[in-house]
Every structure is written in C-alpha cells, then in structure tokens.
PDB file of C-alpha atoms and ligand atoms in Angstrom:
ATOM      1  CA  MET A 815       0.000   0.000   0.000  1.00  0.00           C
ATOM      2  CA  ALA A 816       1.321   3.435  -0.888  1.00  0.00           C
ATOM      3  CA  GLY A 817       1.308   5.826   2.069  1.00  0.00           C
ATOM      4  CA  LYS A 818      -0.723   5.714   5.226  1.00  0.00           C
ATOM      5  CA  VAL A 819      -4.448   5.268   5.092  1.00  0.00           C
ATOM      6  CA  LYS A 820      -6.275   8.401   6.322  1.00  0.00           C
ATOM      7  CA  VAL A 821      -8.952   7.682   8.899  1.00  0.00           C
ATOM      8  CA  GLY A 822     -11.181  10.429  10.243  1.00  0.00           C
ATOM      9  CA  VAL A 823     -12.417  10.927  13.780  1.00  0.00           C
ATOM     10  CA  LEU A 824     -15.541  13.051  14.108  1.00  0.00           C
ATOM     11  CA  ALA A 825     -14.246  15.812  16.374  1.00  0.00           C
ATOM     12  CA  LEU A 826     -17.275  17.924  17.293  1.00  0.00           C
ATOM     13  CA  GLN A 827     -17.670  16.554  20.816  1.00  0.00           C
ATOM     14  CA  GLY A 828     -16.744  13.586  22.993  1.00  0.00           C
ATOM     15  CA  ALA A 829     -13.777  11.230  23.412  1.00  0.00           C
ATOM     16  CA  VAL A 830     -11.774  12.210  20.319  1.00  0.00           C
ATOM     17  CA  GLY A 831      -8.134  12.297  21.474  1.00  0.00           C
ATOM     18  CA  PRO A 832      -7.691   8.641  22.477  1.00  0.00           C
ATOM     19  CA  HIS A 833      -8.879   7.497  19.033  1.00  0.00           C
ATOM     20  CA  LEU A 834      -6.285   9.740  17.336  1.00  0.00           C
ATOM     21  CA  GLY A 835      -3.566   8.078  19.412  1.00  0.00           C
ATOM     22  CA  HIS A 836      -4.791   4.525  18.772  1.00  0.00           C
ATOM     23  CA  LEU A 837      -5.128   5.151  15.027  1.00  0.00           C
ATOM     24  CA  ALA A 838      -1.575   6.507  14.814  1.00  0.00           C
ATOM     25  CA  LYS A 839      -0.259   3.517  16.767  1.00  0.00           C
ATOM     26  CA  VAL A 840      -1.791   1.069  14.267  1.00  0.00           C
ATOM     27  CA  GLY A 841      -0.192   2.909  11.345  1.00  0.00           C
ATOM     28  CA  ALA A 842      -3.050   5.093  10.098  1.00  0.00           C
ATOM     29  CA  GLU A 843      -3.026   8.861   9.629  1.00  0.00           C
ATOM     30  CA  PRO A 844      -5.739  10.260  11.927  1.00  0.00           C
ATOM     31  CA  VAL A 845      -7.719  13.263  10.680  1.00  0.00           C
ATOM     32  CA  GLU A 846     -10.038  15.331  12.882  1.00  0.00           C
ATOM     33  CA  VAL A 847     -13.340  15.935  11.112  1.00  0.00           C
ATOM     34  CA  ARG A 848     -15.171  19.162  11.932  1.00  0.00           C
ATOM     35  CA  LYS A 849     -16.520  20.240   8.555  1.00  0.00           C
ATOM     36  CA  PRO A 850     -17.515  18.576   5.266  1.00  0.00           C
ATOM     37  CA  ALA A 851     -14.186  19.348   3.540  1.00  0.00           C
ATOM     38  CA  HIS A 852     -12.369  17.216   6.122  1.00  0.00           C
ATOM     39  CA  LEU A 853     -14.053  14.075   4.723  1.00  0.00           C
ATOM     40  CA  ALA A 854     -12.147  14.349   1.452  1.00  0.00           C
ATOM     41  CA  GLY A 855      -9.493  11.670   1.080  1.00  0.00           C
ATOM     42  CA  LEU A 856     -10.570   9.612   4.076  1.00  0.00           C
ATOM     43  CA  SER A 857     -10.821   5.835   3.817  1.00  0.00           C
ATOM     44  CA  GLY A 858     -13.060   5.545   6.868  1.00  0.00           C
ATOM     45  CA  ILE A 859     -14.285   7.384   9.927  1.00  0.00           C
ATOM     46  CA  ILE A 860     -14.673   6.803  13.656  1.00  0.00           C
ATOM     47  CA  LEU A 861     -17.704   8.339  15.353  1.00  0.00           C
ATOM     48  CA  PRO A 862     -16.559   8.572  18.985  1.00  0.00           C
ATOM     49  CA  GLY A 863     -18.368   8.274  22.275  1.00  0.00           C
ATOM     50  CA  GLY A 864     -19.861  11.336  23.873  1.00  0.00           C
ATOM     51  CA  GLU A 865     -23.436  12.554  23.850  1.00  0.00           C
ATOM     52  CA  SER A 866     -25.369  11.574  20.747  1.00  0.00           C
ATOM     53  CA  THR A 867     -28.007  14.324  21.070  1.00  0.00           C
ATOM     54  CA  THR A 868     -25.271  16.986  21.212  1.00  0.00           C
ATOM     55  CA  MET A 869     -23.471  15.389  18.266  1.00  0.00           C
ATOM     56  CA  ILE A 870     -26.647  15.370  16.157  1.00  0.00           C
ATOM     57  CA  HIS A 871     -27.162  19.065  16.924  1.00  0.00           C
ATOM     58  CA  LEU A 872     -23.530  19.955  16.104  1.00  0.00           C
ATOM     59  CA  LEU A 873     -23.556  17.834  12.923  1.00  0.00           C
ATOM     60  CA  LYS A 874     -26.598  19.725  11.712  1.00  0.00           C
ATOM     61  CA  VAL A 875     -25.369  23.227  12.591  1.00  0.00           C
ATOM     62  CA  ASN A 876     -21.984  22.478  10.962  1.00  0.00           C
ATOM     63  CA  SER A 877     -23.673  21.230   7.732  1.00  0.00           C
ATOM     64  CA  LEU A 878     -22.076  17.819   8.280  1.00  0.00           C
ATOM     65  CA  TRP A 879     -25.203  15.695   8.693  1.00  0.00           C
ATOM     66  CA  ALA A 880     -25.923  15.024   4.993  1.00  0.00           C
ATOM     67  CA  PRO A 881     -22.262  14.637   3.868  1.00  0.00           C
ATOM     68  CA  LEU A 882     -21.560  12.282   6.780  1.00  0.00           C
ATOM     69  CA  LYS A 883     -24.670  10.239   5.999  1.00  0.00           C
ATOM     70  CA  GLU A 884     -23.452   9.908   2.413  1.00  0.00           C
ATOM     71  CA  PHE A 885     -19.914   9.040   3.565  1.00  0.00           C
ATOM     72  CA  VAL A 886     -20.935   6.265   5.972  1.00  0.00           C
ATOM     73  CA  SER A 887     -23.195   4.715   3.347  1.00  0.00           C
ATOM     74  CA  VAL A 888     -20.157   4.002   1.135  1.00  0.00           C
ATOM     75  CA  LYS A 889     -17.037   4.009   3.339  1.00  0.00           C
ATOM     76  CA  PRO A 890     -16.081   2.089   6.489  1.00  0.00           C
ATOM     77  CA  SER A 891     -17.326   3.584   9.736  1.00  0.00           C
ATOM     78  CA  PHE A 892     -16.814   2.652  13.378  1.00  0.00           C
ATOM     79  CA  GLY A 893     -19.334   3.989  15.870  1.00  0.00           C
ATOM     80  CA  VAL A 894     -18.359   3.874  19.529  1.00  0.00           C
ATOM     81  CA  CYS A 895     -21.134   4.211  22.097  1.00  0.00           C
ATOM     82  CA  ALA A 896     -22.766   7.546  21.094  1.00  0.00           C
ATOM     83  CA  GLY A 897     -21.290   6.839  17.637  1.00  0.00           C
ATOM     84  CA  ALA A 898     -23.058   3.453  17.539  1.00  0.00           C
ATOM     85  CA  ILE A 899     -26.284   5.273  18.399  1.00  0.00           C
ATOM     86  CA  LEU A 900     -25.708   7.620  15.453  1.00  0.00           C
ATOM     87  CA  LEU A 901     -25.191   4.699  13.054  1.00  0.00           C
ATOM     88  CA  SER A 902     -28.150   2.524  14.142  1.00  0.00           C
ATOM     89  CA  LYS A 903     -31.398   2.606  12.177  1.00  0.00           C
ATOM     90  CA  LYS A 904     -33.678   2.778  15.204  1.00  0.00           C
ATOM     91  CA  VAL A 905     -32.901   4.632  18.433  1.00  0.00           C
ATOM     92  CA  SER A 906     -34.985   4.490  21.592  1.00  0.00           C
ATOM     93  CA  HIS A 907     -35.014   6.046  25.073  1.00  0.00           C
ATOM     94  CA  PRO A 908     -35.837   8.475  23.623  1.00  0.00           C
ATOM     95  CA  VAL A 909     -36.448   8.093  19.890  1.00  0.00           C
ATOM     96  CA  GLN A 910     -34.038  10.304  17.921  1.00  0.00           C
ATOM     97  CA  ASP A 911     -32.687  10.894  14.440  1.00  0.00           C
ATOM     98  CA  SER A 912     -29.801   8.799  13.140  1.00  0.00           C
ATOM     99  CA  LEU A 913     -27.590   8.184  10.116  1.00  0.00           C
ATOM    100  CA  GLY A 914     -29.345   4.814   9.791  1.00  0.00           C
ATOM    101  CA  VAL A 915     -26.696   2.613   8.127  1.00  0.00           C
ATOM    102  CA  LEU A 916     -26.632  -0.185  10.735  1.00  0.00           C
ATOM    103  CA  ASP A 917     -29.623  -2.512  10.599  1.00  0.00           C
ATOM    104  CA  ALA A 918     -30.126  -2.486  14.338  1.00  0.00           C
ATOM    105  CA  SER A 919     -32.227  -0.950  17.046  1.00  0.00           C
ATOM    106  CA  ILE A 920     -30.379   0.445  20.030  1.00  0.00           C
ATOM    107  CA  GLU A 921     -31.493   1.751  23.404  1.00  0.00           C
ATOM    108  CA  ARG A 922     -29.579   4.663  24.891  1.00  0.00           C
ATOM    109  CA  ASN A 923     -28.118   4.494  28.409  1.00  0.00           C
ATOM    110  CA  ALA A 924     -29.477   0.951  28.803  1.00  0.00           C
ATOM    111  CA  PHE A 925     -26.385  -0.333  30.665  1.00  0.00           C
ATOM    112  CA  GLY A 926     -27.070   2.242  33.388  1.00  0.00           C
ATOM    113  CA  ARG A 927     -26.152   5.758  34.432  1.00  0.00           C
ATOM    114  CA  GLN A 928     -22.722   7.377  34.680  1.00  0.00           C
ATOM    115  CA  ALA A 929     -22.302   6.071  38.254  1.00  0.00           C
ATOM    116  CA  GLU A 930     -22.965   2.547  36.986  1.00  0.00           C
ATOM    117  CA  SER A 931     -20.136   2.717  34.439  1.00  0.00           C
ATOM    118  CA  PHE A 932     -17.931  -0.378  34.491  1.00  0.00           C
ATOM    119  CA  VAL A 933     -14.950  -2.141  32.942  1.00  0.00           C
ATOM    120  CA  ALA A 934     -15.370  -5.795  31.984  1.00  0.00           C
ATOM    121  CA  GLU A 935     -13.853  -8.461  29.795  1.00  0.00           C
ATOM    122  CA  VAL A 936     -15.893  -8.853  26.599  1.00  0.00           C
ATOM    123  CA  GLU A 937     -16.052 -12.234  24.903  1.00  0.00           C
ATOM    124  CA  PRO A 938     -15.197 -12.808  21.258  1.00  0.00           C
ATOM    125  CA  THR A 939     -17.760 -14.681  19.154  1.00  0.00           C
ATOM    126  CA  ALA A 940     -16.744 -17.300  16.584  1.00  0.00           C
ATOM    127  CA  ALA A 941     -16.710 -14.504  13.998  1.00  0.00           C
ATOM    128  CA  TRP A 942     -13.819 -12.728  15.786  1.00  0.00           C
ATOM    129  CA  GLN A 943     -10.600 -14.554  15.279  1.00  0.00           C
ATOM    130  CA  GLY A 944      -8.793 -13.368  18.381  1.00  0.00           C
ATOM    131  CA  ASP A 945      -8.803 -13.054  22.144  1.00  0.00           C
ATOM    132  CA  GLY A 946     -11.179 -11.252  24.468  1.00  0.00           C
ATOM    133  CA  VAL A 947     -10.578  -7.586  25.254  1.00  0.00           C
ATOM    134  CA  GLU A 948     -11.451  -5.259  28.098  1.00  0.00           C
ATOM    135  CA  GLY A 949     -14.461  -3.086  27.501  1.00  0.00           C
ATOM    136  CA  VAL A 950     -15.112   0.252  29.184  1.00  0.00           C
ATOM    137  CA  PHE A 951     -18.868   0.907  29.425  1.00  0.00           C
ATOM    138  CA  ILE A 952     -19.925   4.510  30.158  1.00  0.00           C
ATOM    139  CA  ARG A 953     -23.664   5.232  30.040  1.00  0.00           C
ATOM    140  CA  ALA A 954     -23.548   2.618  27.326  1.00  0.00           C
ATOM    141  CA  PRO A 955     -26.353   1.752  24.936  1.00  0.00           C
ATOM    142  CA  ARG A 956     -27.639  -1.799  24.350  1.00  0.00           C
ATOM    143  CA  PHE A 957     -28.387  -3.324  20.980  1.00  0.00           C
ATOM    144  CA  ARG A 958     -31.995  -4.513  21.209  1.00  0.00           C
ATOM    145  CA  ASN A 959     -32.499  -6.035  17.757  1.00  0.00           C
ATOM    146  CA  LEU A 960     -30.062  -6.878  14.991  1.00  0.00           C
ATOM    147  CA  GLY A 961     -30.928  -7.400  11.335  1.00  0.00           C
ATOM    148  CA  SER A 962     -29.922 -10.709   9.747  1.00  0.00           C
ATOM    149  CA  GLY A 963     -26.893  -9.131   8.045  1.00  0.00           C
ATOM    150  CA  VAL A 964     -25.420  -7.925  11.331  1.00  0.00           C
ATOM    151  CA  THR A 965     -22.756 -10.115  12.972  1.00  0.00           C
ATOM    152  CA  PRO A 966     -21.826  -9.864  16.646  1.00  0.00           C
ATOM    153  CA  LEU A 967     -18.033  -9.860  17.116  1.00  0.00           C
ATOM    154  CA  PHE A 968     -17.988  -9.465  20.898  1.00  0.00           C
ATOM    155  CA  CYS A 969     -20.602 -10.185  23.562  1.00  0.00           C
ATOM    156  CA  PHE A 970     -20.959  -9.291  27.221  1.00  0.00           C
ATOM    157  CA  LYS A 971     -23.043 -11.726  29.299  1.00  0.00           C
ATOM    158  CA  GLY A 972     -24.376 -13.222  26.065  1.00  0.00           C
ATOM    159  CA  GLU A 973     -25.501 -10.000  24.438  1.00  0.00           C
ATOM    160  CA  PRO A 974     -23.800  -8.300  21.501  1.00  0.00           C
ATOM    161  CA  VAL A 975     -21.574  -5.323  22.346  1.00  0.00           C
ATOM    162  CA  LEU A 976     -19.527  -5.027  19.121  1.00  0.00           C
ATOM    163  CA  VAL A 977     -21.211  -5.786  15.807  1.00  0.00           C
ATOM    164  CA  GLN A 978     -20.391  -5.569  12.117  1.00  0.00           C
ATOM    165  CA  GLN A 979     -22.514  -5.166   9.038  1.00  0.00           C
ATOM    166  CA  GLY A 980     -20.331  -4.913   5.962  1.00  0.00           C
ATOM    167  CA  LYS A 981     -18.417  -1.644   6.224  1.00  0.00           C
ATOM    168  CA  VAL A 982     -20.159  -0.636   9.451  1.00  0.00           C
ATOM    169  CA  LEU A 983     -18.666  -1.504  12.839  1.00  0.00           C
ATOM    170  CA  ALA A 984     -20.437  -0.418  16.029  1.00  0.00           C
ATOM    171  CA  GLY A 985     -19.841  -1.051  19.695  1.00  0.00           C
ATOM    172  CA  SER A 986     -21.334  -0.099  23.023  1.00  0.00           C
ATOM    173  CA  PHE A 987     -17.989  -0.021  24.842  1.00  0.00           C
ATOM    174  CA  HIS A 988     -14.906   2.212  24.444  1.00  0.00           C
ATOM    175  CA  PRO A 989     -11.864   0.353  23.017  1.00  0.00           C
ATOM    176  CA  GLU A 990      -9.904   3.625  22.829  1.00  0.00           C
ATOM    177  CA  LEU A 991      -9.782   3.875  26.640  1.00  0.00           C
ATOM    178  CA  THR A 992      -7.745   0.685  27.101  1.00  0.00           C
ATOM    179  CA  PRO A 993      -4.206   0.039  25.790  1.00  0.00           C
ATOM    180  CA  SER A 994      -5.301  -2.791  23.475  1.00  0.00           C
ATOM    181  CA  LEU A 995      -5.109  -1.818  19.808  1.00  0.00           C
ATOM    182  CA  VAL A 996      -6.779  -4.897  18.316  1.00  0.00           C
ATOM    183  CA  ILE A 997     -10.128  -3.319  17.501  1.00  0.00           C
ATOM    184  CA  HIS A 998      -8.557  -0.200  15.942  1.00  0.00           C
ATOM    185  CA  HIS A 999      -6.226  -2.477  14.003  1.00  0.00           C
ATOM    186  CA  PHE A1000      -9.239  -4.446  12.767  1.00  0.00           C
ATOM    187  CA  PHE A1001     -11.023  -1.264  11.679  1.00  0.00           C
ATOM    188  CA  VAL A1002      -7.978   0.204   9.958  1.00  0.00           C
ATOM    189  CA  THR A1003      -7.541  -3.076   8.069  1.00  0.00           C
ATOM    190  CA  GLN A1004     -11.161  -2.668   6.878  1.00  0.00           C
ATOM    191  CA  CYS A1005     -10.281   0.850   5.721  1.00  0.00           C
ATOM    192  CA  GLN A1006      -7.193  -0.396   3.874  1.00  0.00           C
ATOM    193  CA  SER A1007      -9.074  -3.053   1.920  1.00  0.00           C
ATOM    194  CA  GLU A1008     -11.711  -1.349  -0.173  1.00  0.00           C
ATOM    195  CA  GLU A1009     -13.770  -4.509   0.096  1.00  0.00           C
ATOM    196  CA  THR A1010     -15.117  -5.506   3.494  1.00  0.00           C
ATOM    197  CA  PRO A1011     -16.053  -9.174   3.634  1.00  0.00           C
ATOM    198  CA  TRP A1012     -19.575  -9.863   4.757  1.00  0.00           C
ATOM    199  CA  MET A1013     -19.876 -12.364   7.556  1.00  0.00           C
ATOM    200  CA  THR A1014     -22.053 -15.348   6.796  1.00  0.00           C
ATOM    201  CA  ASP A1015     -25.368 -15.654   8.544  1.00  0.00           C
ATOM    202  CA  SER A1016     -24.588 -19.173   9.773  1.00  0.00           C
ATOM    203  CA  ARG A1017     -21.942 -17.702  12.104  1.00  0.00           C
ATOM    204  CA  ASN A1018     -24.396 -15.184  13.468  1.00  0.00           C
ATOM    205  CA  PRO A1019     -26.258 -16.389  16.557  1.00  0.00           C
ATOM    206  CA  TYR A1020     -28.575 -13.384  16.280  1.00  0.00           C
ATOM    207  CA  ALA A1021     -29.472 -14.018  12.627  1.00  0.00           C
ATOM    208  CA  SER A1022     -33.069 -14.809  13.558  1.00  0.00           C
ATOM    209  CA  LEU A1023     -33.605 -11.449  15.278  1.00  0.00           C
ATOM    210  CA  SER A1024     -34.983  -8.786  13.030  1.00  0.00           C
ATOM    211  CA  VAL A1025     -35.519  -5.084  13.392  1.00  0.00           C
ATOM    212  CA  ASN A1026     -39.183  -4.223  13.394  1.00  0.00           C
TER     213      ASN A1026
HETATM  214  N1  LIG B1660     -25.289   7.960  26.764  1.00  0.00           N
HETATM  215  C1  LIG B1660     -24.665   8.569  25.616  1.00  0.00           C
HETATM  216  C2  LIG B1660     -25.701   8.860  24.533  1.00  0.00           C
HETATM  217  O1  LIG B1660     -26.801   8.440  24.641  1.00  0.00           O
HETATM  218  C3  LIG B1660     -23.562   7.692  25.068  1.00  0.00           C
HETATM  219  C4  LIG B1660     -22.494   7.503  26.099  1.00  0.00           C
HETATM  220  C5  LIG B1660     -21.121   7.299  25.527  1.00  0.00           C
HETATM  221  O2  LIG B1660     -20.863   7.590  24.373  1.00  0.00           O
HETATM  222  N2  LIG B1660     -20.229   6.807  26.365  1.00  0.00           N
HETATM  223  O3  LIG B1660     -25.408   9.480  23.573  1.00  0.00           O
END
C-alpha cells in the first residue's frame, strides 16, 4: 500500500483524542473531522463516544449531517457508544434521528447511568478470530435487535456489544480507553481493503432477530 491510510475521527464533541492516538499507533493517519471538507481523502471514519443528542445538533449546525450520511453509506465507519447510536437505524429512550446505516435498534443508556459505568472483559464470538478484550462501558447503549446481516463480534453476558454489518462496525464499549489496539487495528484493516467481507449468517447467533 502506498502511504498511510487516512482515517477520520468526528471531532465535534466527545472522546476524540484517544482514538487519534490509537489510530496513529496502528499505522493510520488520523484526521479530525469538523466540517464537510475534512471528509475528502478519508478511507473511513470513527464516530466517537460522547453525547449523541449533542453530536446530532452539532452535525446539523456544521452542515455535516448530509455529507456524513453519504460518507458512511459508502465508506467504512466505526461507531463507539454515542457513535453506535448515530449509526443505528432505530434509536430508543428516547427516539431520535440517526444516520441509519446499521440494521439495528439500540437503546440509549441501557447499561445504566454514569455512576454505573464499568470495565469488563468482553467475549469474542466465533466470527472474531482473536482473544477477548477489556471493555469500558460509560452510560452505554444496548443493541436490542439486529438485522440478519449484522454479525456480533464481541458479547458481554451473552448479548452483543460489538457488531459488524459490511463496512459498518459499532460497539457499546470504548476500546480507545484501554491500551489494546486490536479493535482499531481491525477497523484500519477494513479501511485499507476497499472490500469488506460480509460475515455469513450461519456464524451469526442473532441471525433470527430482526428489526421491526
Ligand atoms: N449515553 C450517551 C448517549 O446516549 C452515550 C455515552 C457514551 O458515548 N459513552 O449518547
């Protein structure tokens, strides 16, 4: 590959800095995205954790909502916590607007309040060829329904906490707040290969759940 792959981090609000560091450590060139022009030349984007309602507001006032929606429909994206909420088709608690590229419904703050934040080992599914990692959960959302094309990569107590649908990766925990680089490495590899392989339904224990 010629040169480093450029990967954006939406930098309007939230936990931006740790993603920049992790991306650089796995050999990507991190780019902070604050306006539409910053999307040019990116191979993928991370939507960080923070507060999804604030991000939606700032995306709209900075004229980034429509260009970002277009971008994530064709290029790899990784939504972390609030970012996963932005990517999911259906959002509850309360209902709110989203970019709608992940065939999933998600409930905000469903792992508890700030004071109930926790760190726990998350378990790889058969679709993730690697070890478990530590997950940091901060007012984390829960995936409530997954479409048949969505594959869980990590679970916590049997429920999906990192999922993939083609070029879309979304998780309810923060991998940027632990030293492990494996999930950023995985995402950057997706950005480097224009083609993201689709996981087969037979490896997806949630294949029978559908979004309604
Ligand atoms: N609770 C936040 C929201 O609903 C997400 C929390 C986070 O990103 N850590 O947007």
